Short mmCIF file of N, CA, C and O in Angstrom, two decimals:
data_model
loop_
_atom_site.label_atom_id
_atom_site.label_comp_id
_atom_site.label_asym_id
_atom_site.label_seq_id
_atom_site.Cartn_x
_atom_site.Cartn_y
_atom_site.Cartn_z
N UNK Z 4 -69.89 25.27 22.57
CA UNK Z 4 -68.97 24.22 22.15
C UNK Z 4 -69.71 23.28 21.22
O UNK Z 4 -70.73 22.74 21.64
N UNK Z 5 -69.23 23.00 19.84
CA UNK Z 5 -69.34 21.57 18.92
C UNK Z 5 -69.95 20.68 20.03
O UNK Z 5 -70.92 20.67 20.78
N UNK Z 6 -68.73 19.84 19.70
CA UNK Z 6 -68.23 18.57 20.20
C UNK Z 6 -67.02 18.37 21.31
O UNK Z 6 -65.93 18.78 20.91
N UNK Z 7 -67.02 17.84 22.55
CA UNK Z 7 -66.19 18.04 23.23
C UNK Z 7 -64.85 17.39 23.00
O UNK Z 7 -64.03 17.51 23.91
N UNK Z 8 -64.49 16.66 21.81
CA UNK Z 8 -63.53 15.96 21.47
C UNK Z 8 -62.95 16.59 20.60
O UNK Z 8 -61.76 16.40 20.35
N UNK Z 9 -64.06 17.87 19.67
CA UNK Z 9 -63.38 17.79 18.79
C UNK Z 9 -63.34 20.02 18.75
O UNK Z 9 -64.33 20.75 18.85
N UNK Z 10 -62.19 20.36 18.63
CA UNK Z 10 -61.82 21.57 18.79
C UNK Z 10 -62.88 22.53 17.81
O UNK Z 10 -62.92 22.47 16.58
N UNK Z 11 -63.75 23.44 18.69
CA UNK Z 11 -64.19 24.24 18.08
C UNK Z 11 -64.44 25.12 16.52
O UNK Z 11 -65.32 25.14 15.65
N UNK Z 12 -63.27 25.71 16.72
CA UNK Z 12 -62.64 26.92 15.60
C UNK Z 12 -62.30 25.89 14.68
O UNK Z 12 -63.20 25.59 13.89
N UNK Z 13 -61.02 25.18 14.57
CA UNK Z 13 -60.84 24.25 13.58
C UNK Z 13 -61.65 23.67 12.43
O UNK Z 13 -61.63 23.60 11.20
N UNK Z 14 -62.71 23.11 13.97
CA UNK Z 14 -63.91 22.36 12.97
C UNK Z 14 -64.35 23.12 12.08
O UNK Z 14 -64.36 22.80 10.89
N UNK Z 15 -65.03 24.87 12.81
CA UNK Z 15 -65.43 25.61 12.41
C UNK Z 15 -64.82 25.90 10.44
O UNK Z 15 -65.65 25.81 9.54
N UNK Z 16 -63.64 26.17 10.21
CA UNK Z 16 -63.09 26.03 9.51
C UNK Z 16 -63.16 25.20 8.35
O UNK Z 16 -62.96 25.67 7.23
N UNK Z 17 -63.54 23.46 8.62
CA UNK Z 17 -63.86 23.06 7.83
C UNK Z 17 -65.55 22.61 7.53
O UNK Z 17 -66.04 21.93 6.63
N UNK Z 18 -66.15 23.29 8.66
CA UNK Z 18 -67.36 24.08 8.13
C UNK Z 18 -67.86 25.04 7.20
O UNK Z 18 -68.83 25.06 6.45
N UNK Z 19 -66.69 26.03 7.50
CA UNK Z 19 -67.31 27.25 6.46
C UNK Z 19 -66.41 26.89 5.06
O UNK Z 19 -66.73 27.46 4.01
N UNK Z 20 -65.44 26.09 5.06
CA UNK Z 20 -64.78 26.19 3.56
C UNK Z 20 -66.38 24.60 2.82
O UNK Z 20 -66.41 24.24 1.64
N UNK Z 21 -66.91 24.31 3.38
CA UNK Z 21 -68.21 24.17 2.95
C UNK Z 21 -69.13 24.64 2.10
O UNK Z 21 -69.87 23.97 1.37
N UNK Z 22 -69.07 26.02 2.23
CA UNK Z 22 -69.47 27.43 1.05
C UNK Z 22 -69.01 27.05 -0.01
O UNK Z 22 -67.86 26.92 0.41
N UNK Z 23 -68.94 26.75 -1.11
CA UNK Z 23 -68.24 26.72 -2.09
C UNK Z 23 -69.22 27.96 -3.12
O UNK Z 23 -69.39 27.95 -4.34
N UNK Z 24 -69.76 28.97 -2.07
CA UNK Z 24 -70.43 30.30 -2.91
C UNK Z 24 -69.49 31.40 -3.11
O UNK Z 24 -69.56 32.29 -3.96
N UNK Z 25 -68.32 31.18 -1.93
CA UNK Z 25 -67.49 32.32 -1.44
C UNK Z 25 -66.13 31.27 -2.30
O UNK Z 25 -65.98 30.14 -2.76
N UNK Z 26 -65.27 32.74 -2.09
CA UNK Z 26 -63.82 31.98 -2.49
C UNK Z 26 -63.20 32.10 -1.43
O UNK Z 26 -63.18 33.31 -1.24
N UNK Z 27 -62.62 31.54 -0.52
CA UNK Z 27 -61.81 31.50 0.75
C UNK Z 27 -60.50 31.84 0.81
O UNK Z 27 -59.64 31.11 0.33
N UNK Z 28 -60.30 32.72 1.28
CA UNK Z 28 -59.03 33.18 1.54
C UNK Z 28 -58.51 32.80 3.59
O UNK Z 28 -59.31 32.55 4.49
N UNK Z 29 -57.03 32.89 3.70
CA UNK Z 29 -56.65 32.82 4.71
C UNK Z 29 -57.52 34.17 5.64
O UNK Z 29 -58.29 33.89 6.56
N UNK Z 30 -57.35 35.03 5.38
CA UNK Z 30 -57.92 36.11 5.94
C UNK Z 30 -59.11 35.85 6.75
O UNK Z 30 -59.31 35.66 7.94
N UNK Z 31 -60.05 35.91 5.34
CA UNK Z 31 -61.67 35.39 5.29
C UNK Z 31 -62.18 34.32 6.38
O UNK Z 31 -63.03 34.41 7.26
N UNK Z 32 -61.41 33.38 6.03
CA UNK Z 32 -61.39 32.20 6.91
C UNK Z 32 -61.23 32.60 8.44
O UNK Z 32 -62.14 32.39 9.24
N UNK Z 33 -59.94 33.23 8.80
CA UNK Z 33 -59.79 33.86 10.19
C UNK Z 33 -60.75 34.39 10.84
O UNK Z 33 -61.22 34.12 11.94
N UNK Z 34 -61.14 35.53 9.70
CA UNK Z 34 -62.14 36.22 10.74
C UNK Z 34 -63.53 35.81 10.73
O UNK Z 34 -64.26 36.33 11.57
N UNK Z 35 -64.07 34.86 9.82
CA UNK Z 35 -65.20 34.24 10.05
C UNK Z 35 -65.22 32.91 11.29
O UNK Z 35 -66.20 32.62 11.98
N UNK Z 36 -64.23 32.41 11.33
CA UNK Z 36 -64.06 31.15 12.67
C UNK Z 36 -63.61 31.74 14.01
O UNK Z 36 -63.59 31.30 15.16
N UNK Z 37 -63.24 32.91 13.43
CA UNK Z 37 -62.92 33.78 15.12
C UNK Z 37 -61.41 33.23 15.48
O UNK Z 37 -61.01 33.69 16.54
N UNK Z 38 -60.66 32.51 14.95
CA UNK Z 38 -59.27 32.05 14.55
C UNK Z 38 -58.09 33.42 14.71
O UNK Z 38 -57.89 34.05 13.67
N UNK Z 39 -57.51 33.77 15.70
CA UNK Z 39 -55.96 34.53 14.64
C UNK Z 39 -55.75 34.46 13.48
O UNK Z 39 -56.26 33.50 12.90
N UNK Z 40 -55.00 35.33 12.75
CA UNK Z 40 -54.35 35.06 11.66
C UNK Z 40 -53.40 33.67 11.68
O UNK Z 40 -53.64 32.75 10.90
N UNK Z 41 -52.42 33.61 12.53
CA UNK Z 41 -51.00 32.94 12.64
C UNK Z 41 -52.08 31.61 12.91
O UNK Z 41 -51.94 30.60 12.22
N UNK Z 42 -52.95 31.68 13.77
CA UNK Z 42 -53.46 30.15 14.12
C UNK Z 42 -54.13 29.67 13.27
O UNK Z 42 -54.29 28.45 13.23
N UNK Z 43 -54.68 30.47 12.41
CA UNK Z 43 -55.65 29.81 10.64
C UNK Z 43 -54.46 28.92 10.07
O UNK Z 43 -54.52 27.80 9.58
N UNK Z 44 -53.38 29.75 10.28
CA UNK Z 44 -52.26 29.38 8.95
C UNK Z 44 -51.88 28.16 9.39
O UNK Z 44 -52.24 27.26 8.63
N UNK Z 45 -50.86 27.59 10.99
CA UNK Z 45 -51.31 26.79 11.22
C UNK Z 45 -52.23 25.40 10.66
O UNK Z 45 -51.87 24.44 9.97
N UNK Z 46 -53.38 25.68 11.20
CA UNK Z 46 -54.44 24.59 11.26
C UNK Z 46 -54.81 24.10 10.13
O UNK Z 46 -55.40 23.02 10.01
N UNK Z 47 -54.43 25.04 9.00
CA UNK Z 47 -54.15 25.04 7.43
C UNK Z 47 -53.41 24.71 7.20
O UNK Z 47 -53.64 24.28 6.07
N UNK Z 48 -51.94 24.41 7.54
CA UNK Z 48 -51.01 23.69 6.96
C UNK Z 48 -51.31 22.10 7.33
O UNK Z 48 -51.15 21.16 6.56
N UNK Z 49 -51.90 22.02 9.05
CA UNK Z 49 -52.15 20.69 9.42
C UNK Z 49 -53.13 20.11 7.94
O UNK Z 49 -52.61 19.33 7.14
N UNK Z 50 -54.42 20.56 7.76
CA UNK Z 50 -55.28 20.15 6.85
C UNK Z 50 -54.82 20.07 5.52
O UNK Z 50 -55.55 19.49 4.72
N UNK Z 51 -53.56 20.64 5.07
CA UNK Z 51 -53.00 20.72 4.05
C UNK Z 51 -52.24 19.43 3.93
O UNK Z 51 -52.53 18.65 3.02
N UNK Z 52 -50.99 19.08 5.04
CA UNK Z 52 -50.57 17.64 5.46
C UNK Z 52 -51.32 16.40 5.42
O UNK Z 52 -50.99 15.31 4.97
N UNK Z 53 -52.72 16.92 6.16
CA UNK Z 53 -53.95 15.35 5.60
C UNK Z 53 -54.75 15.04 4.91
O UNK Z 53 -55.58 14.14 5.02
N UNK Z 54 -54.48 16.18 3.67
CA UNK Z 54 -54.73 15.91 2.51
C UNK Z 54 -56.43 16.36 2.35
O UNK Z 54 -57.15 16.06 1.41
N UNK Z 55 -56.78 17.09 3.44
CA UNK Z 55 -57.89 17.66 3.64
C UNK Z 55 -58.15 19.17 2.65
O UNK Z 55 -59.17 19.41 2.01
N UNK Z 56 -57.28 19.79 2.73
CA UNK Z 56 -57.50 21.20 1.74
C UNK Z 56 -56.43 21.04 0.46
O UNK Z 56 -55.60 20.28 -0.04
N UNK Z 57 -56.93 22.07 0.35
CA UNK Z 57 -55.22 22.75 -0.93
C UNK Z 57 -55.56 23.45 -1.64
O UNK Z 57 -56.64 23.49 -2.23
N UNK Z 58 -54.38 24.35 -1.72
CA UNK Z 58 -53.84 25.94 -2.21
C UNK Z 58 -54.21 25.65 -3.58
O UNK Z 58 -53.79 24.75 -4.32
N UNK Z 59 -55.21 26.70 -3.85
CA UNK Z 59 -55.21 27.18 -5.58
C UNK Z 59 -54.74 28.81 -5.73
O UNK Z 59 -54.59 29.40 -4.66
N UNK Z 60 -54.51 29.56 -6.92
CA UNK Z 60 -53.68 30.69 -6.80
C UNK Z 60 -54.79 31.30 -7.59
O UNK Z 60 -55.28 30.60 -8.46
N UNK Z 61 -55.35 32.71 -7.39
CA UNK Z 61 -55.91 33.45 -7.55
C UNK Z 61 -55.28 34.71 -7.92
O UNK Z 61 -55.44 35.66 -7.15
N UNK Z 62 -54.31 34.94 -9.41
CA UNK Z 62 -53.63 36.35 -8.59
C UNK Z 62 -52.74 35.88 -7.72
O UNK Z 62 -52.29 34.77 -7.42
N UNK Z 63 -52.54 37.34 -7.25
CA UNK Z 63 -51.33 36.70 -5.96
C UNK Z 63 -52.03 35.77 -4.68
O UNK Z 63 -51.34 35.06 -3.95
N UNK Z 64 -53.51 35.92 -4.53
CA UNK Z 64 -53.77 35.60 -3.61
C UNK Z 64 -54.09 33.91 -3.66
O UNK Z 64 -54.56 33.40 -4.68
N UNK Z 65 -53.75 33.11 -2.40
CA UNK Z 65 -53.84 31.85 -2.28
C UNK Z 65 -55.52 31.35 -1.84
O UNK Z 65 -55.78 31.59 -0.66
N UNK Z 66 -56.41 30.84 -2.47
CA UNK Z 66 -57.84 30.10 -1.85
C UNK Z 66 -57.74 29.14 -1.18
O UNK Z 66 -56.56 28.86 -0.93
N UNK Z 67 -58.29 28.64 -0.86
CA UNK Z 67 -58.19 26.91 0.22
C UNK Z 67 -59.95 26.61 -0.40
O UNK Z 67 -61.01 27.23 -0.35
N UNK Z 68 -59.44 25.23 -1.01
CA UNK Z 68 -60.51 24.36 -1.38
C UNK Z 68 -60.28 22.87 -0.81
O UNK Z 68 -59.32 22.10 -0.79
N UNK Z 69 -61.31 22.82 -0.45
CA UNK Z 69 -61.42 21.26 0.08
C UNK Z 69 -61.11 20.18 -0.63
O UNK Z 69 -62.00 20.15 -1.49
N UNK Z 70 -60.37 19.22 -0.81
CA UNK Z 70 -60.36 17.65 -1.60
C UNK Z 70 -61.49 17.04 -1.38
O UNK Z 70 -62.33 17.40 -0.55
N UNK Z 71 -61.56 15.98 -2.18
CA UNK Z 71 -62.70 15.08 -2.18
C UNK Z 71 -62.69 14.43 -0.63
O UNK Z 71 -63.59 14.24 0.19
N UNK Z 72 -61.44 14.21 -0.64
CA UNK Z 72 -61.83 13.92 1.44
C UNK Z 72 -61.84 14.52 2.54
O UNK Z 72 -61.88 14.00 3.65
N UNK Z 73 -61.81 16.22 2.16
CA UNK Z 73 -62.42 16.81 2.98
C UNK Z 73 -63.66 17.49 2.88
O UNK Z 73 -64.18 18.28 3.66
N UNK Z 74 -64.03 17.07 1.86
CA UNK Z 74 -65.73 17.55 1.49
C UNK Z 74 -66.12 16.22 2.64
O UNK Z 74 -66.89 16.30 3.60
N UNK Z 75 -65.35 15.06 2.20
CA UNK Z 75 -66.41 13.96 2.48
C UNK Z 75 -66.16 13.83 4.58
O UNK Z 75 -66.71 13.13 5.43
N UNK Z 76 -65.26 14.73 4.65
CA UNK Z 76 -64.56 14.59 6.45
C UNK Z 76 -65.88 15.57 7.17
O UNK Z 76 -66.62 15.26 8.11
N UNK Z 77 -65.86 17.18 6.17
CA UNK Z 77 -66.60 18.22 6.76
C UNK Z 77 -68.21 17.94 6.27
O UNK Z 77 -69.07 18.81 6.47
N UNK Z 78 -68.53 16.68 5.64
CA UNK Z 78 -69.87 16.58 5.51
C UNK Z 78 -70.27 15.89 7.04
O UNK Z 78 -71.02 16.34 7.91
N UNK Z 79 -69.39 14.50 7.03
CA UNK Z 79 -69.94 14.16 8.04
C UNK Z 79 -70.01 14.52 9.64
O UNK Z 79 -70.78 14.04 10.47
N UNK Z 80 -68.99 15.50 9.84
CA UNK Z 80 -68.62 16.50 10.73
C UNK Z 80 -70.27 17.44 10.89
O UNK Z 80 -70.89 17.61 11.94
N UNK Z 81 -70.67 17.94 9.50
CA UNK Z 81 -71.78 18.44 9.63
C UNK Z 81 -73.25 17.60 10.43
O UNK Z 81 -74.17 18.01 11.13
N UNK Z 82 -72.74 15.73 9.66
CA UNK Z 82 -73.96 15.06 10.29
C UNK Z 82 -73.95 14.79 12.15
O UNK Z 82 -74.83 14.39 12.91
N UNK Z 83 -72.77 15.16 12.35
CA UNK Z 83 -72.78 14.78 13.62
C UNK Z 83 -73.09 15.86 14.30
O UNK Z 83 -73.48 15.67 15.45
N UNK Z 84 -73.01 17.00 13.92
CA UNK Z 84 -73.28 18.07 14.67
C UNK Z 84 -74.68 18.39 14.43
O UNK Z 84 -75.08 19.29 15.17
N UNK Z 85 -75.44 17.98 13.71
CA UNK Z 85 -76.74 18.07 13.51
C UNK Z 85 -77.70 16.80 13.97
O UNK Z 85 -78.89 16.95 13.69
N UNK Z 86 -77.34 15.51 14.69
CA UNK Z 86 -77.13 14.46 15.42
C UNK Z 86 -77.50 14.90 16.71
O UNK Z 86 -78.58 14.67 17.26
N UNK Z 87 -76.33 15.73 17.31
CA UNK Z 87 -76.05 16.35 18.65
C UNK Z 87 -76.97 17.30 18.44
O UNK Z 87 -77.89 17.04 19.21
N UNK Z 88 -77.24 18.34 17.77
CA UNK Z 88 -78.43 19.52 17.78
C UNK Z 88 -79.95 18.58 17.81
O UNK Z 88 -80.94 19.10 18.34
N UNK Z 89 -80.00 17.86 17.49
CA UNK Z 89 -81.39 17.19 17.39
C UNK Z 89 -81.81 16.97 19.04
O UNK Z 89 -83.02 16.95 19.27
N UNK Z 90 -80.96 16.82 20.07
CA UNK Z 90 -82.17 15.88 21.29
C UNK Z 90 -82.26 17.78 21.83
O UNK Z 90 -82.98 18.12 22.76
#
């Protein structure tokens, strides 16, 4: 477990769209956070609503890139989890 407040996989999620080496797809995303399909899509529309991600079009296929406030949400998400890994 992360953080006990704060949901695993989810987080996970805006951990790995962190990569900005990879291009992220819904798929990609799923099976790297260990997520369902149906529950990525989900947790993606939530992050989509708070202005945390958003859809660019590739082709037919849709990417998920982070906004400037979810770079700046999943950075510090990163400091806290590296906070908690430290004792």
């Amino acid at each position: 477990m992360i953080i006990p407040f704060l949901r695993e996989r989810p987080t996970a999620l805006l951990l790995l769209l962190r990569d900005t080496s990879k291009e992220w797809y819904v798929s990609s995303l799923s099976r790297k956070s260990g997520l369902t399909y149906v529950h990525t899509v989900k947790v993606l529309e939530q992050l989509l609503n708070l202005g945390i991600i958003e859809f660019g079009k590739k082709g037919r296929k849709k990417i998920i890139i982070l906004t400037e406030k979810g770079k700046k949400i999943s950075s510090s998400l990163n400091d806290i989890i590296d906070m908690l890994n430290e004792e």
